[in-house]
C-alpha positions as a Python dict, from the first residue, in 0.01 Angstrom:
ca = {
    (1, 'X'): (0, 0, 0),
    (2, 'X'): (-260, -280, -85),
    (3, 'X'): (-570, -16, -120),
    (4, 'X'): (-333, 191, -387),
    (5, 'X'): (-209, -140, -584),
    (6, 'X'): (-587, -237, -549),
    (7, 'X'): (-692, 135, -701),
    (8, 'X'): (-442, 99, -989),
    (9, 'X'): (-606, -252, -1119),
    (10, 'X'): (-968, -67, -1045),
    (11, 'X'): (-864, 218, -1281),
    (12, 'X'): (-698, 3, -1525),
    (13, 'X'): (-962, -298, -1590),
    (14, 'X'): (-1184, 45, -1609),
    (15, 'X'): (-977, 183, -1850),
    (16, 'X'): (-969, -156, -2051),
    (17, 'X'): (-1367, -171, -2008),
    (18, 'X'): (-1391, 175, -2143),
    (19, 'X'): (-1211, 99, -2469),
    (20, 'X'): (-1363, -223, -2537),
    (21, 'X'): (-1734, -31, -2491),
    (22, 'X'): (-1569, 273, -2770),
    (23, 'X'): (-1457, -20, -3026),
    (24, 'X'): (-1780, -185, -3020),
    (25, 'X'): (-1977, 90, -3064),
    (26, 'X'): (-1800, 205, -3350),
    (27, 'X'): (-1929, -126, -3518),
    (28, 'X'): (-2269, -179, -3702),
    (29, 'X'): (-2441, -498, -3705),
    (30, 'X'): (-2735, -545, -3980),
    (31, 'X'): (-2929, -864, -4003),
    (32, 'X'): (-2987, -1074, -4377),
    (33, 'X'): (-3332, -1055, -4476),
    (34, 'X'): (-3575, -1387, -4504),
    (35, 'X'): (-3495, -1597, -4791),
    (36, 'X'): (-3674, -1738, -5047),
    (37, 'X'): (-3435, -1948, -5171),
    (38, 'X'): (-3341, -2128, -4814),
    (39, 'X'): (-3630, -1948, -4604),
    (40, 'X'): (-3511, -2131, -4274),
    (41, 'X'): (-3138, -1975, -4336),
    (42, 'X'): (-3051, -1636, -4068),
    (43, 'X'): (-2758, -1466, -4062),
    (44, 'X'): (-2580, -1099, -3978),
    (45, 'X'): (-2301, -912, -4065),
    (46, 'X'): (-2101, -679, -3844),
    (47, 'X'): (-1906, -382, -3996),
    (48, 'X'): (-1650, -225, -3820),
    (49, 'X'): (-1439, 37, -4005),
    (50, 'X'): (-1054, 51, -3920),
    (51, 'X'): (-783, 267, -3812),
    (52, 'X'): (-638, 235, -4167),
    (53, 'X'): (-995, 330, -4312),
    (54, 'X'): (-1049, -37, -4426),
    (55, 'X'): (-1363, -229, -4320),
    (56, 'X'): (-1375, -503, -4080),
    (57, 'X'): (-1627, -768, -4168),
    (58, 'X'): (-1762, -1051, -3929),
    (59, 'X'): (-2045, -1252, -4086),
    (60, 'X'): (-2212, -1550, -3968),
    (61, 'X'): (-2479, -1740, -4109),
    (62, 'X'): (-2745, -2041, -3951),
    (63, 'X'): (-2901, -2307, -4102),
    (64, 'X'): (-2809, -2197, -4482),
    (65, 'X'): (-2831, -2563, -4651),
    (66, 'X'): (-2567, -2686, -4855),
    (67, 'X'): (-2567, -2565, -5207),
    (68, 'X'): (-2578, -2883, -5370),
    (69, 'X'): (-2934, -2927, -5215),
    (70, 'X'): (-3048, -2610, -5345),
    (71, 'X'): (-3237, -2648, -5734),
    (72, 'X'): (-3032, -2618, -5932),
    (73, 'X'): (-2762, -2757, -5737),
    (74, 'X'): (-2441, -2518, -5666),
    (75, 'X'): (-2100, -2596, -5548),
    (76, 'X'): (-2070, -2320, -5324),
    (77, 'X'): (-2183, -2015, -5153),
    (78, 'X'): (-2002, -1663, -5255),
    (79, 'X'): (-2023, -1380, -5046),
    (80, 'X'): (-2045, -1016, -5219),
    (81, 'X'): (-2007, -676, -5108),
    (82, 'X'): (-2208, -424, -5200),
    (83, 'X'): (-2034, -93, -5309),
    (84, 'X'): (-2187, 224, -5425),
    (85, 'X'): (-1875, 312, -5667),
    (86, 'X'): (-1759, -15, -5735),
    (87, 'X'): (-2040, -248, -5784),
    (88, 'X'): (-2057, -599, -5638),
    (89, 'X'): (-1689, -696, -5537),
    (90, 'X'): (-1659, -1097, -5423),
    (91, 'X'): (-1539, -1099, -5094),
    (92, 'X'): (-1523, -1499, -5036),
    (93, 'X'): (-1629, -1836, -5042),
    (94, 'X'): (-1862, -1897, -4734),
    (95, 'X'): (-1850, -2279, -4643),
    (96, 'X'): (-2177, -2420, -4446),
    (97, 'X'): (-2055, -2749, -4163),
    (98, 'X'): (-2264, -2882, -3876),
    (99, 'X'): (-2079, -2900, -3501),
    (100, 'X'): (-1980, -3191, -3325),
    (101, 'X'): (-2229, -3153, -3086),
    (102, 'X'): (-2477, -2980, -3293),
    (103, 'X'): (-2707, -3054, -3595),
    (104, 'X'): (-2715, -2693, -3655),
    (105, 'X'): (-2576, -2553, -4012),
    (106, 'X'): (-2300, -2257, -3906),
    (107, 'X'): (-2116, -2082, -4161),
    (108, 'X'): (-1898, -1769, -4077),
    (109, 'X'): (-1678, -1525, -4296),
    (110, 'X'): (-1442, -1288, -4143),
    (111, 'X'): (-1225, -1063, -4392),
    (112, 'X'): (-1134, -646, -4454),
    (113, 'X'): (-1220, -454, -4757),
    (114, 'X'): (-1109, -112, -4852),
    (115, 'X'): (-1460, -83, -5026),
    (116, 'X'): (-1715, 164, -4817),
    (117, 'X'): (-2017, -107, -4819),
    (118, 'X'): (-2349, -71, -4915),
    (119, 'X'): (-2492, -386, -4857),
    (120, 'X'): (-2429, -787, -4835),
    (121, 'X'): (-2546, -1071, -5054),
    (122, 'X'): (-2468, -1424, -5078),
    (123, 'X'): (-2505, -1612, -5383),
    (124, 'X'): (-2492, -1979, -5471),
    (125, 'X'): (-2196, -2063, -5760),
    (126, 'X'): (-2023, -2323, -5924),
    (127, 'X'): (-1700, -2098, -5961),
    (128, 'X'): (-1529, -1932, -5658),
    (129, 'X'): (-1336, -1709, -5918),
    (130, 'X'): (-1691, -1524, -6051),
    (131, 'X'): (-1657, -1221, -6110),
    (132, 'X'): (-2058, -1113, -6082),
    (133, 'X'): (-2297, -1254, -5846),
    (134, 'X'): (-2516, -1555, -6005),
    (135, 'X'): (-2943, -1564, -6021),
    (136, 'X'): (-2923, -1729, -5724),
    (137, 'X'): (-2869, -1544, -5479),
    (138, 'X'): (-2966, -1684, -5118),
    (139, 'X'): (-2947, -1387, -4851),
    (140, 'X'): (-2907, -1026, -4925),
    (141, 'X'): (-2891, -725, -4674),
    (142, 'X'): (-2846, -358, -4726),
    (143, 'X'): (-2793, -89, -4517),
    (144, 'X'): (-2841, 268, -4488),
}
């Protein structure tokens, strides 16, 4: 009785593995290029389209200074979405805060779109309601 109840867990934290491995392939993960703007600043964005044909998005973002340190000084970072029929669509404000423990600069956006992207791009703004991305714009990826 114990080598069956122990079979049925094997097979089931199996099957659990086995879907967790499916979902995360059917993600894509692309990295922001070097800055010129804030050249110490790294980030990536993971894409993950959903059951309802929306798109997942997980970014996160190191060491991006604060915008008012940037020249000219911004209030805030904006997060776009690049879309091949819609144009740049702004997806968020991305906010930049150190850890308790840490010095480090984190910022992270997590959100869906129904817009197939194309790319990423950050940009710094004074407006969170802007409807185009800025001249400055701080990280950009784009994918293929």
């Amino acid at each position: 009785m114990n080598s069956y109840r122990l079979s049925i867990v094997a097979k089931n934290v199996f099957l659990v593995f086995a879907f967790l491995v499916l979902q995360s392939c059917d993600s894509q993960k692309y990295n922001f290029a070097i800055s010129q703007v804030v050249p110490a600043a790294e980030g990536s964005v993971e894409v993950r389209q959903d059951d309802n044909n929306n798109y997942e998005i997980d970014l996160e973002v190191t060491r991006l200074a604060g915008p008012e340190r940037l020249s000219p000084a911004k209030k805030l970072y904006i997060v776009w979405v690049q879309t091949e029929k819609n144009g740049d669509k702004n997806i968020g404000q991305l906010k930049t805060a150190s850890g308790f423990l840490s010095k480090t600069l984190k910022s992270s956006l997590k959100t869906v779109t129904s817009f197939k992207p194309t790319g990423f791009l950050i940009s710094a703004e004074n407006d969170a309601g802007v409807l185009h991305p800025g001249e400055q714009v701080v990280l950009r990826t784009a994918m293929e």
